[in-house]
Amino acid sequence: MIGSRKELIEMATAPVDETIELHRPFIDNVEITCPECGKPMRRVPEVIDCWYDSGSMPFAQWHYPFENNDTFDERFPADFICEAVDQTRGWFYTLLAISTLLFDKSSFNNCLVLGHVQDENGKKMSKHLGNVVNPWEVLDKHGADAVRWYFYTASAPWLPSRYSDKAVNEGRRKFLSTLQNAYAFFVLYANIDHFDPKDHPMDKVGLTLMDRWILSRLNQLIKQVDDDLTHYRFTEPAGAIEEFVDDLSNWYIRRGRERFWGKGMDGTKEAAFVTLYTVLTEFAKVIAPFVPFIAEDIYQNLVRSVNQSAPESIHLSRFPEADDSLIDENLNTQMAALLDVVSLGRACRNEAGLKVRQPLQAMYVKGAKLDEAFVSLAMDELNVKKVEFTSDARAFTTYNLKPQMRTLGPKYGKLLGRIGAWLKEADGNEVVDAFNFGNAVRFELDGTEVVLEKDDVLTEATQKQGFAAQTDNGLTVVLDCNLTPELIAEGYQREVVSKLQTMRKEADFDVTDRILVAYSADDELTAAIESGKAFIMQSVLAKELQPAVGESYITQEWDINGKTAVLGVKKA
């Protein structure tokens, strides 16, 4: 019988016998003496489960109750413990049993249980199965940050994780590589312009809409990650971090990269540098608990290099605090709606086989309403001349209707083919509207009344000729894909700019280098280039654009929307 708490405490604090008792079995007929004091040692028969040593950790590590009582009181119970699910009957249980017996309470407030790591097929890793991985080879191949990130995002911590190189590499590509690109972009242009953050305080610059948005998103993220980690949530903040990096790189930086080009430091360029510097340095602190090495790299290069009084390491810095004054919920909501519109608009272009560089006349949006500033962004991003918001997209969309054989076959038999023909000629919008209002569709064939319920008809959303439409979560975006000669000419011009930018890069020209451009093309393409001459020259930093390619030019033949052209470039 286990004694009372009082008896156990008395036993624990009783004077030690002159004979040292070993709490582990050994051979009885072997005489052993203590190497420290020379006293004889003997085996005791009562050997408890070794897990009870681990269960005593909360107080045994402090030699409580013999000393360090104040230290123990400050640290007991622990905020949380973390181990794999196989510790349920081991450490988790003995921690709980011993602390309940001695202190009438648990030794921990939260317990995070981890699932086991399996192979990519969901099998337990085992040497005899040959599906184990060498951790050092994994770290050498992918890096510690990529491996850590995989486990944060693969599944909830308590579920098994299926490890594979492919899964780790996917996380590295989507998150770490995207972050590295954003970081490298800033470093490149900051070095070109000798940007020193100490000379450009945030409160002295005029922030643009995009600047205010990314700062709002950053502080919103800080608040979310702080709350998630406080409540021991890990997959949720990892997902939010991944989304933020995508917004930073593929929206904020991509939309504003031209602000970093050119010479000098005008107001919008200064705001761009200050904003991106602030975002990267604060974001590094947010991700430090998740991916410590890239966070440290960013911190050392962007913070410690310009401020030696800053903490020696990012891991000695405090976790950032959200600035509520910079969080604009309406701005965040509007930008999120804009990004949804842009995503569907791109899908429309893909479906229609139209490059983004080909201007279009109009876009129609149902299910969202954007402020004027965001409409301008949508027009520029999707390369459309105007945006109209509508409550009815029926002028551009319809439905393909087909009979549901399973339900109509037993009811109408031989009439099934005629019903299919009727549905093919019917107004898809009217039929779907009737179903949405809970009504049946009735008509007569060969003297037989046909009654169609919603489940009797297969519907597929489609678009009318000359339009491309996409719908998701109540939002519909329609692009007018009808091309006029003027729109076609603009498409040629933008395609020429794209090819010239590629040639600049391949020729290893500096981003600020002025160039001379020459070309050779048919009459239609030549007319388009000449009509857009000012636009092309400004876009590629050209001082000259002429329709004759000399020997001194770096030349290349290109397909410009189905037309062949030779373009030439050289430094001015």
C-alpha positions as a printed NumPy array, in Angstrom:
array([[  0.   ,   0.   ,   0.   ],
       [  1.316,   3.443,  -0.909],
       [  1.585,   5.629,   2.127],
       [ -0.041,   8.986,   2.673],
       [  1.471,  12.207,   1.365],
       [  2.738,  12.992,   4.847],
       [  4.451,   9.604,   5.138],
       [  6.011,   9.957,   1.714],
       [  7.419,  13.392,   2.574],
       [  8.789,  12.056,   5.844],
       [ 10.445,   9.165,   4.028],
       [ 11.939,  11.538,   1.474],
       [ 13.388,  13.852,   4.124],
       [ 14.606,  11.158,   6.564],
       [ 18.368,  10.937,   7.312],
       [ 20.304,   8.796,   4.872],
       [ 21.426,   5.402,   6.185],
       [ 25.178,   4.86 ,   6.457],
       [ 24.776,   2.042,   3.948],
       [ 24.076,   3.378,   0.472],
       [ 21.188,   1.567,  -1.204],
       [ 21.281,   0.976,  -4.934],
       [ 17.948,   1.49 ,  -6.7  ],
       [ 18.873,  -0.805,  -9.546],
       [ 19.408,  -4.555,  -9.645],
       [ 22.886,  -6.07 ,  -9.686],
       [ 24.443,  -9.441,  -8.944],
       [ 23.905, -10.275,  -5.259],
       [ 27.171, -12.165,  -4.647],
       [ 29.361,  -9.315,  -5.869],
       [ 30.537,  -6.892,  -3.189],
       [ 30.459,  -3.315,  -4.388],
       [ 31.623,  -0.206,  -2.603],
       [ 30.89 ,   3.411,  -3.403],
       [ 33.802,   4.863,  -5.419],
       [ 33.262,   8.245,  -3.739],
       [ 33.054,   7.395,  -0.041],
       [ 34.091,   3.744,   0.109],
       [ 30.934,   2.644,   1.929],
       [ 29.442,  -0.746,   1.07 ],
       [ 26.482,  -0.758,  -1.249],
       [ 23.69 ,  -3.322,  -1.308],
       [ 20.772,  -3.961,  -3.55 ],
       [ 17.276,  -3.002,  -2.435],
       [ 14.457,  -5.275,  -3.606],
       [ 11.935,  -2.486,  -4.229],
       [ 12.863,  -1.224,  -7.71 ],
       [ 10.155,   1.05 ,  -9.104],
       [  9.371,   1.611, -12.799],
       [ 12.105,   3.859, -14.215],
       [  9.43 ,   6.164, -15.647],
       [  8.818,   7.392, -12.117],
       [ 12.227,   9.012, -12.233],
       [ 11.039,  10.985, -15.253],
       [  7.738,  11.68 , -13.532],
       [  9.659,  13.205, -10.63 ],
       [ 11.49 ,  15.599, -12.934],
       [  9.534,  18.758, -12.009],
       [ 10.839,  18.712,  -8.427],
       [ 13.82 ,  16.36 ,  -8.635],
       [ 15.679,  18.684, -11.035],
       [ 15.669,  21.375,  -8.333],
       [ 16.469,  18.974,  -5.448],
       [ 13.158,  19.978,  -3.945],
       [ 12.201,  19.982,  -1.051],
       [ 15.794,  20.088,   0.241],
       [ 16.666,  23.335,  -1.554],
       [ 15.572,  25.746,  -4.305],
       [ 12.017,  25.897,  -2.971],
       [ 11.396,  29.378,  -4.359],
       [ 12.683,  28.354,  -7.788],
       [ 10.427,  25.31 ,  -7.804],
       [  7.373,  27.34 ,  -6.762],
       [  7.993,  29.793,  -9.625],
       [  8.214,  27.055, -12.235],
       [  5.595,  24.571, -11.102],
       [  3.395,  23.621, -12.808],
       [  4.994,  23.894, -16.261],
       [  3.182,  25.894, -18.938],
       [  3.342,  22.96 , -21.325],
       [  5.057,  19.685, -22.065],
       [  5.596,  18.095, -25.462],
       [  6.346,  14.529, -26.509],
       [  5.091,  11.899, -28.944],
       [  1.902,   9.909, -28.438],
       [  3.829,   6.866, -27.169],
       [  4.572,   8.814, -23.971],
       [  0.91 ,   8.692, -22.942],
       [  1.412,   5.739, -20.595],
       [  4.992,   6.745, -19.788],
       [  6.004,  10.299, -19.072],
       [  2.568,  11.947, -19.378],
       [  1.027,   9.494, -16.944],
       [  3.814,   9.442, -14.341],
       [  4.088,  13.246, -14.342],
       [  0.373,  13.436, -13.65 ],
       [  0.252,  10.579, -11.118],
       [  3.191,  11.71 ,  -9.002],
       [  2.283,  15.403,  -8.961],
       [ -1.331,  14.59 ,  -8.085],
       [ -0.164,  12.345,  -5.242],
       [  2.305,  14.88 ,  -3.83 ],
       [  0.749,  18.239,  -4.707],
       [ -2.915,  17.566,  -5.504],
       [ -2.524,  19.087,  -8.981],
       [ -1.046,  18.382, -12.387],
       [  2.605,  19.221, -13.032],
       [  1.707,  20.774, -16.408],
       [ -1.021,  23.079, -17.704],
       [ -0.899,  22.027, -21.355],
       [  0.249,  18.865, -23.063],
       [  1.103,  18.892, -26.766],
       [  1.037,  15.341, -28.13 ],
       [  2.978,  14.658, -31.333],
       [  2.103,  12.008, -33.875],
       [  4.758,   9.689, -35.233],
       [  6.672,  10.248, -38.46 ],
       [  5.786,   7.741, -41.161],
       [  7.095,   7.163, -44.661],
       [  5.335,   8.66 , -47.677],
       [  3.022,   5.638, -47.902],
       [  1.858,   5.947, -44.31 ],
       [  3.956,   3.051, -43.   ],
       [  5.946,   3.165, -39.78 ],
       [  9.62 ,   3.724, -40.489],
       [ 11.642,   0.615, -39.792],
       [ 15.156,  -0.572, -40.626],
       [ 13.97 ,  -3.982, -41.755],
       [ 11.508,  -2.334, -44.176],
       [ 14.255,  -0.104, -45.524],
       [ 12.101,   3.034, -45.313],
       [ 14.077,   4.977, -42.721],
       [ 15.833,   8.217, -43.655],
       [ 19.202,   9.498, -42.55 ],
       [ 18.534,  12.836, -40.793],
       [ 21.956,  14.227, -41.687],
       [ 21.419,  13.524, -45.376],
       [ 18.013,  15.229, -45.163],
       [ 19.512,  18.297, -43.49 ],
       [ 22.345,  18.474, -45.99 ],
       [ 19.895,  18.215, -48.897],
       [ 17.062,  20.477, -47.766],
       [ 18.358,  22.455, -44.779],
       [ 17.   ,  22.455, -41.242],
       [ 14.512,  25.265, -41.887],
       [ 12.821,  23.382, -44.73 ],
       [ 12.477,  20.243, -42.605],
       [ 11.09 ,  22.203, -39.67 ],
       [  8.629,  24.009, -41.955],
       [  7.362,  20.729, -43.358],
       [  6.388,  19.481, -39.904],
       [  4.615,  22.758, -39.072],
       [  2.49 ,  22.611, -42.201],
       [  2.072,  18.891, -42.965],
       [ -0.701,  18.179, -40.466],
       [ -1.92 ,  18.913, -36.961],
       [  0.871,  18.06 , -34.465],
       [ -1.004,  15.141, -32.915],
       [ -1.547,  13.398, -36.275],
       [  1.03 ,  11.181, -38.023],
       [  3.209,  12.954, -40.594],
       [  4.058,  11.261, -43.877],
       [  7.632,  12.276, -44.596],
       [  8.969,  12.508, -48.138],
       [ 11.639,  14.539, -49.881],
       [  8.994,  15.76 , -52.316],
       [  6.823,  17.166, -49.515],
       [  9.767,  18.937, -47.859],
       [ 10.908,  20.371, -51.171],
       [  7.4  ,  21.637, -51.95 ],
       [  7.332,  23.618, -48.697],
       [ 10.763,  25.006, -49.399],
       [  9.665,  26.097, -52.876],
       [  6.375,  27.699, -51.817],
       [  7.593,  29.441, -48.683],
       [ 11.358,  29.606, -48.155],
       [ 12.304,  30.236, -51.787],
       [  9.611,  32.897, -52.131],
       [ 10.861,  34.604, -48.97 ],
       [ 14.457,  34.368, -50.179],
       [ 13.452,  36.033, -53.459],
       [ 11.733,  38.892, -51.636],
       [ 14.741,  39.334, -49.371],
       [ 17.18 ,  39.207, -52.3  ],
       [ 15.098,  41.778, -54.21 ],
       [ 15.384,  44.261, -51.371],
       [ 19.119,  43.676, -50.881],
       [ 19.813,  44.143, -54.6  ],
       [ 18.169,  47.553, -54.867],
       [ 19.153,  48.709, -51.381],
       [ 22.802,  48.173, -52.336],
       [ 22.336,  49.967, -55.653],
       [ 20.883,  53.018, -53.901],
       [ 23.033,  52.727, -50.74 ],
       [ 19.853,  52.712, -48.649],
       [ 20.507,  53.248, -44.932],
       [ 17.353,  52.772, -42.824],
       [ 18.677,  55.124, -40.118],
       [ 18.383,  58.02 , -42.582],
       [ 14.755,  57.279, -43.514],
       [ 12.407,  57.104, -40.5  ],
       [  8.955,  55.673, -41.159],
       [  7.098,  58.734, -39.837],
       [  8.803,  60.965, -42.402],
       [  7.704,  59.183, -45.581],
       [  4.44 ,  59.36 , -47.51 ],
       [  3.016,  55.846, -47.651],
       [  1.02 ,  54.716, -50.67 ],
       [ -2.088,  52.537, -50.607],
       [  0.014,  49.417, -51.179],
       [  2.448,  50.426, -48.405],
       [ -0.358,  50.943, -45.91 ],
       [ -1.908,  47.635, -46.91 ],
       [  1.221,  45.498, -46.468],
       [  1.93 ,  47.157, -43.098],
       [ -1.659,  46.486, -42.074],
       [ -1.307,  42.856, -43.168],
       [  1.983,  42.558, -41.268],
       [  0.531,  43.816, -37.997],
       [ -2.569,  41.686, -38.488],
       [ -0.246,  38.702, -38.933],
       [  1.767,  39.568, -35.817],
       [ -1.416,  39.656, -33.771],
       [ -2.638,  36.318, -35.154],
       [  0.67 ,  34.47 , -34.749],
       [  1.111,  35.821, -31.225],
       [ -2.361,  34.625, -30.255],
       [ -1.918,  31.246, -31.963],
       [  1.397,  30.513, -30.286],
       [  0.027,  31.658, -26.92 ],
       [ -2.685,  29.021, -27.294],
       [ -0.337,  26.33 , -28.65 ],
       [ -1.615,  26.386, -32.215],
       [  1.015,  25.76 , -34.886],
       [ -0.446,  24.777, -38.243],
       [ -2.728,  27.837, -38.243],
       [  0.042,  30.462, -37.861],
       [  2.241,  28.551, -40.324],
       [ -0.523,  28.771, -42.919],
       [ -0.995,  32.487, -42.228],
       [  2.745,  33.087, -42.564],
       [  2.825,  31.264, -45.895],
       [ -0.098,  33.354, -47.202],
       [  1.605,  36.563, -46.077],
       [  4.822,  35.724, -47.922],
       [  2.815,  35.061, -51.069],
       [  1.073,  38.44 , -50.702],
       [  4.392,  40.168, -50.032],
       [  6.279,  38.695, -52.965],
       [  3.634,  38.078, -55.606],
       [  1.509,  41.134, -54.957],
       [  3.225,  43.944, -53.001],
       [  6.723,  43.593, -54.488],
       [  5.575,  42.569, -57.96 ],
       [  3.093,  45.441, -58.145],
       [  5.64 ,  47.96 , -56.831],
       [  8.943,  46.826, -58.294],
       [  9.114,  49.798, -60.687],
       [  9.227,  52.08 , -57.635],
       [ 12.718,  50.708, -56.886],
       [ 14.014,  51.377, -60.405],
       [ 15.639,  54.532, -61.669],
       [ 18.059,  56.942, -60.094],
       [ 17.612,  59.208, -57.101],
       [ 15.335,  58.768, -54.087],
       [ 11.971,  60.368, -54.74 ],
       [  9.091,  60.148, -52.271],
       [  7.424,  56.986, -53.558],
       [ 10.77 ,  55.185, -53.885],
       [ 11.757,  56.137, -50.34 ],
       [  8.404,  54.902, -49.024],
       [  8.874,  51.617, -50.86 ],
       [ 12.331,  51.061, -49.359],
       [ 11.247,  51.992, -45.829],
       [  8.127,  49.842, -46.024],
       [  9.863,  46.755, -47.389],
       [ 12.731,  47.105, -44.893],
       [ 10.267,  47.357, -42.004],
       [  8.249,  44.393, -43.213],
       [ 11.291,  42.14 , -43.693],
       [ 12.893,  42.934, -40.331],
       [  9.668,  42.587, -38.336],
       [  8.594,  39.521, -40.276],
       [ 11.942,  37.885, -39.506],
       [ 11.072,  38.12 , -35.805],
       [  7.67 ,  36.57 , -36.46 ],
       [  9.163,  33.536, -38.202],
       [ 12.17 ,  33.115, -35.889],
       [ 10.459,  30.384, -33.776],
       [  9.571,  28.496, -36.96 ],
       [ 12.583,  28.867, -39.278],
       [ 15.419,  30.15 , -37.08 ],
       [ 18.245,  30.135, -39.612],
       [ 16.812,  32.266, -42.408],
       [ 15.366,  34.584, -39.759],
       [ 18.828,  34.998, -38.25 ],
       [ 20.355,  35.597, -41.676],
       [ 17.884,  38.385, -42.473],
       [ 18.353,  39.923, -39.021],
       [ 22.143,  39.93 , -39.129],
       [ 22.243,  41.451, -42.625],
       [ 19.458,  44.026, -42.283],
       [ 19.549,  44.912, -38.579],
       [ 22.89 ,  44.14 , -36.949],
       [ 24.853,  45.395, -39.947],
       [ 23.438,  48.903, -39.48 ],
       [ 22.815,  48.912, -35.718],
       [ 25.47 ,  47.285, -33.525],
       [ 23.469,  48.188, -30.395],
       [ 20.663,  45.828, -31.471],
       [ 20.503,  42.446, -29.685],
       [ 23.3  ,  40.146, -30.822],
       [ 20.867,  37.624, -32.28 ],
       [ 17.279,  37.7  , -33.431],
       [ 16.678,  34.94 , -30.897],
       [ 17.663,  37.377, -28.146],
       [ 15.115,  39.905, -29.421],
       [ 11.572,  40.201, -28.197],
       [  8.695,  38.895, -30.283],
       [  7.145,  41.888, -32.093],
       [  3.993,  43.553, -30.818],
       [  1.218,  44.473, -33.237],
       [  0.635,  48.186, -33.806],
       [ -3.155,  48.465, -33.891],
       [ -2.951,  51.955, -35.4  ],
       [ -1.511,  50.421, -38.577],
       [ -4.24 ,  47.78 , -38.942],
       [ -6.953,  48.907, -41.364],
       [ -9.662,  46.229, -41.553],
       [-11.468,  47.894, -44.468],
       [ -8.222,  48.12 , -46.405],
       [ -7.519,  44.442, -45.712],
       [-11.042,  43.436, -46.749],
       [-10.946,  45.458, -49.963],
       [ -7.549,  44.097, -50.941],
       [ -8.634,  40.524, -50.2  ],
       [-11.675,  41.029, -52.452],
       [ -9.444,  42.51 , -55.151],
       [ -7.106,  39.513, -54.981],
       [-10.09 ,  37.181, -55.402],
       [-11.227,  39.155, -58.456],
       [ -7.713,  39.087, -59.9  ],
       [ -7.425,  35.341, -59.335],
       [-10.659,  34.658, -61.222],
       [ -9.686,  37.173, -63.912],
       [ -6.431,  35.309, -64.517],
       [ -8.384,  32.046, -64.719],
       [-10.619,  33.652, -67.38 ],
       [ -7.56 ,  34.623, -69.415],
       [ -6.114,  31.114, -69.122],
       [ -9.382,  29.606, -70.294],
       [ -9.563,  31.983, -73.256],
       [ -5.866,  31.503, -74.099],
       [ -5.142,  35.221, -73.757],
       [ -1.881,  36.464, -72.247],
       [ -2.101,  39.178, -69.59 ],
       [ -0.066,  41.399, -71.912],
       [ -3.012,  41.443, -74.346],
       [ -5.298,  44.361, -73.336],
       [ -9.04 ,  43.678, -73.149],
       [-11.962,  46.064, -73.359],
       [-13.883,  45.272, -70.174],
       [-14.304,  43.132, -67.066],
       [-17.621,  42.53 , -65.313],
       [-17.798,  41.591, -61.621],
       [-20.738,  40.138, -59.735],
       [-20.637,  39.503, -55.979],
       [-18.073,  42.148, -54.963],
       [-17.75 ,  45.92 , -54.825],
       [-14.384,  47.684, -54.856],
       [-13.448,  51.264, -54.07 ],
       [-12.043,  53.374, -56.894],
       [ -8.391,  52.904, -55.927],
       [ -8.793,  49.127, -55.988],
       [-10.633,  49.26 , -59.314],
       [ -7.576,  50.992, -60.792],
       [ -5.37 ,  48.221, -59.449],
       [ -7.663,  45.585, -60.958],
       [ -7.637,  47.31 , -64.352],
       [ -3.861,  47.531, -64.391],
       [ -3.262,  44.006, -63.098],
       [ -5.663,  42.324, -65.503],
       [ -4.95 ,  44.78 , -68.342],
       [ -8.553,  45.798, -68.991],
       [ -9.869,  49.206, -70.053],
       [-12.812,  49.319, -67.653],
       [-14.443,  47.421, -64.78 ],
       [-18.195,  47.243, -64.269],
       [-19.965,  45.822, -61.226],
       [-23.259,  44.099, -61.872],
       [-25.887,  42.182, -59.946],
       [-26.713,  40.075, -62.993],
       [-24.114,  38.331, -65.152],
       [-26.731,  36.736, -67.4  ],
       [-25.713,  38.897, -70.353],
       [-22.359,  37.087, -70.428],
       [-22.981,  33.679, -68.864],
       [-25.347,  30.792, -69.326],
       [-25.565,  27.078, -68.536],
       [-25.224,  23.878, -70.498],
       [-28.167,  21.639, -69.588],
       [-28.274,  17.844, -69.849],
       [-30.876,  15.298, -68.668],
       [-30.068,  13.226, -65.584],
       [-30.508,   9.695, -66.953],
       [-30.828,   8.118, -63.53 ],
       [-33.975,  10.038, -62.593],
       [-35.573,  10.801, -65.977],
       [-35.039,   7.421, -67.622],
       [-37.576,   5.521, -65.462],
       [-40.148,   8.33 , -65.8  ],
       [-39.994,   9.234, -69.497],
       [-38.202,   6.376, -71.237],
       [-38.26 ,   6.974, -75.003],
       [-38.759,  10.717, -74.557],
       [-35.297,  11.043, -72.994],
       [-33.615,  12.018, -76.275],
       [-36.286,  14.649, -76.991],
       [-35.901,  16.051, -73.469],
       [-32.143,  16.371, -74.033],
       [-32.764,  18.239, -77.295],
       [-35.223,  20.587, -75.545],
       [-32.708,  21.335, -72.782],
       [-30.013,  22.053, -75.338],
       [-32.139,  24.804, -76.904],
       [-33.534,  26.172, -73.61 ],
       [-32.342,  29.392, -71.94 ],
       [-29.92 ,  28.049, -69.326],
       [-30.281,  31.082, -67.062],
       [-34.083,  30.815, -66.961],
       [-34.016,  27.103, -66.149],
       [-31.438,  27.501, -63.357],
       [-33.32 ,  30.522, -61.969],
       [-36.492,  28.432, -61.759],
       [-34.683,  25.674, -59.89 ],
       [-33.055,  28.178, -57.514],
       [-36.516,  29.558, -56.655],
       [-37.721,  26.024, -55.904],
       [-39.88 ,  25.765, -59.029],
       [-40.164,  22.929, -61.525],
       [-39.795,  23.405, -65.289],
       [-42.825,  22.181, -67.303],
       [-43.288,  21.651, -71.035],
       [-45.092,  19.237, -73.373],
       [-43.67 ,  16.657, -75.786],
       [-45.964,  14.55 , -78.02 ],
       [-48.928,  15.234, -75.755],
       [-46.996,  14.254, -72.619],
       [-46.326,  16.86 , -69.929],
       [-42.697,  16.804, -68.836],
       [-41.939,  18.075, -65.325],
       [-38.279,  18.637, -64.5  ],
       [-37.077,  19.101, -60.922],
       [-33.632,  20.408, -60.001],
       [-32.212,  16.893, -59.549],
       [-33.414,  15.91 , -63.027],
       [-31.036,  18.268, -64.84 ],
       [-27.238,  18.384, -64.944],
       [-26.072,  22.02 , -65.129],
       [-22.666,  23.325, -66.135],
       [-21.847,  27.029, -65.995],
       [-20.424,  28.388, -69.24 ],
       [-20.043,  31.683, -71.037],
       [-21.467,  33.197, -74.151],
       [-19.407,  33.568, -77.326],
       [-16.691,  36.209, -76.961],
       [-16.697,  36.16 , -73.144],
       [-14.806,  34.168, -70.496],
       [-16.35 ,  33.681, -67.058],
       [-15.246,  32.139, -63.747],
       [-17.251,  31.747, -60.536],
       [-16.171,  30.865, -56.995],
       [-17.812,  31.367, -53.59 ],
       [-20.516,  33.662, -54.939],
       [-18.071,  35.811, -56.922],
       [-18.307,  35.883, -60.729],
       [-15.762,  37.552, -63.009],
       [-16.373,  37.906, -66.757],
       [-13.871,  39.162, -69.33 ],
       [-14.883,  40.589, -72.69 ],
       [-12.469,  38.73 , -74.994],
       [-13.504,  40.416, -78.245],
       [-10.382,  42.026, -79.726],
       [-10.433,  45.215, -81.81 ],
       [ -7.508,  46.237, -84.081],
       [ -6.491,  48.822, -81.479],
       [ -6.375,  46.191, -78.718],
       [ -4.386,  43.83 , -80.931],
       [ -1.828,  46.592, -81.614],
       [ -1.445,  47.242, -77.88 ],
       [ -0.892,  43.525, -77.362],
       [  1.971,  43.62 , -79.862],
       [  3.529,  46.582, -78.045],
       [  3.443,  44.933, -74.619],
       [  4.843,  41.711, -76.048],
       [  7.741,  43.633, -77.6  ],
       [  8.47 ,  45.238, -74.212],
       [  8.541,  41.795, -72.578],
       [ 11.003,  40.424, -75.146],
       [ 13.261,  43.471, -74.844],
       [ 13.328,  43.139, -71.054],
       [ 14.373,  39.505, -71.479],
       [ 17.169,  40.576, -73.845],
       [ 18.374,  43.205, -71.366],
       [ 18.624,  40.548, -68.676],
       [ 20.371,  37.999, -70.903],
       [ 22.847,  40.676, -72.043],
       [ 23.638,  41.317, -68.36 ],
       [ 22.79 ,  45.006, -68.616],
       [ 22.491,  46.849, -65.321],
       [ 18.908,  47.69 , -64.32 ],
       [ 19.691,  51.398, -64.717],
       [ 21.481,  51.138, -68.086],
       [ 20.032,  53.156, -70.972],
       [ 19.858,  51.249, -74.255],
       [ 19.306,  51.619, -77.998],
       [ 16.669,  49.411, -79.655],
       [ 16.218,  48.371, -83.284],
       [ 13.733,  46.021, -84.918],
       [ 12.648,  44.351, -88.16 ],
       [  9.016,  43.267, -88.648],
       [  6.132,  43.124, -91.144],
       [  3.951,  46.138, -91.851],
       [  1.238,  45.392, -89.291],
       [  3.696,  44.809, -86.458],
       [  5.812,  47.806, -87.534],
       [  2.748,  50.049, -87.405],
       [  1.928,  48.785, -83.926],
       [  5.495,  49.389, -82.687],
       [  5.6  ,  52.9  , -84.123],
       [  2.221,  53.835, -82.632],
       [  3.425,  52.676, -79.201],
       [  6.965,  54.009, -79.548],
       [  6.893,  56.27 , -76.472],
       [  5.451,  53.506, -74.279],
       [  8.04 ,  50.95 , -75.43 ],
       [ 11.006,  53.308, -74.974],
       [  9.932,  54.363, -71.501],
       [  9.334,  50.761, -70.4  ],
       [ 12.79 ,  49.477, -71.421],
       [ 14.816,  52.673, -70.716],
       [ 15.54 ,  53.155, -74.432],
       [ 16.984,  56.365, -75.814],
       [ 16.315,  55.3  , -79.405],
       [ 13.922,  52.95 , -81.231],
       [ 14.474,  52.509, -84.987],
       [ 13.274,  50.048, -87.684],
       [ 16.744,  48.955, -88.807],
       [ 18.967,  46.412, -87.045],
       [ 22.705,  47.161, -87.367],
       [ 25.632,  44.772, -86.869],
       [ 26.577,  46.292, -83.513],
       [ 23.283,  45.198, -81.934],
       [ 22.68 ,  42.051, -79.917],
       [ 19.873,  40.494, -81.932],
       [ 17.315,  37.729, -81.497],
       [ 14.324,  36.487, -83.475],
       [ 11.005,  36.361, -81.606],
       [  7.416,  35.249, -82.041],
       [  5.283,  38.305, -81.255],
       [  1.735,  36.956, -80.894],
       [  2.082,  34.886, -84.054],
       [  4.243,  37.359, -85.991],
       [  7.998,  37.017, -86.51 ],
       [ 10.226,  39.946, -85.543],
       [ 13.962,  40.527, -85.06 ],
       [ 14.817,  42.733, -82.094],
       [ 18.213,  44.268, -81.345],
       [ 19.616,  45.976, -78.236],
       [ 22.854,  47.649, -77.223],
       [ 24.003,  50.048, -74.533],
       [ 23.449,  53.709, -75.319]])
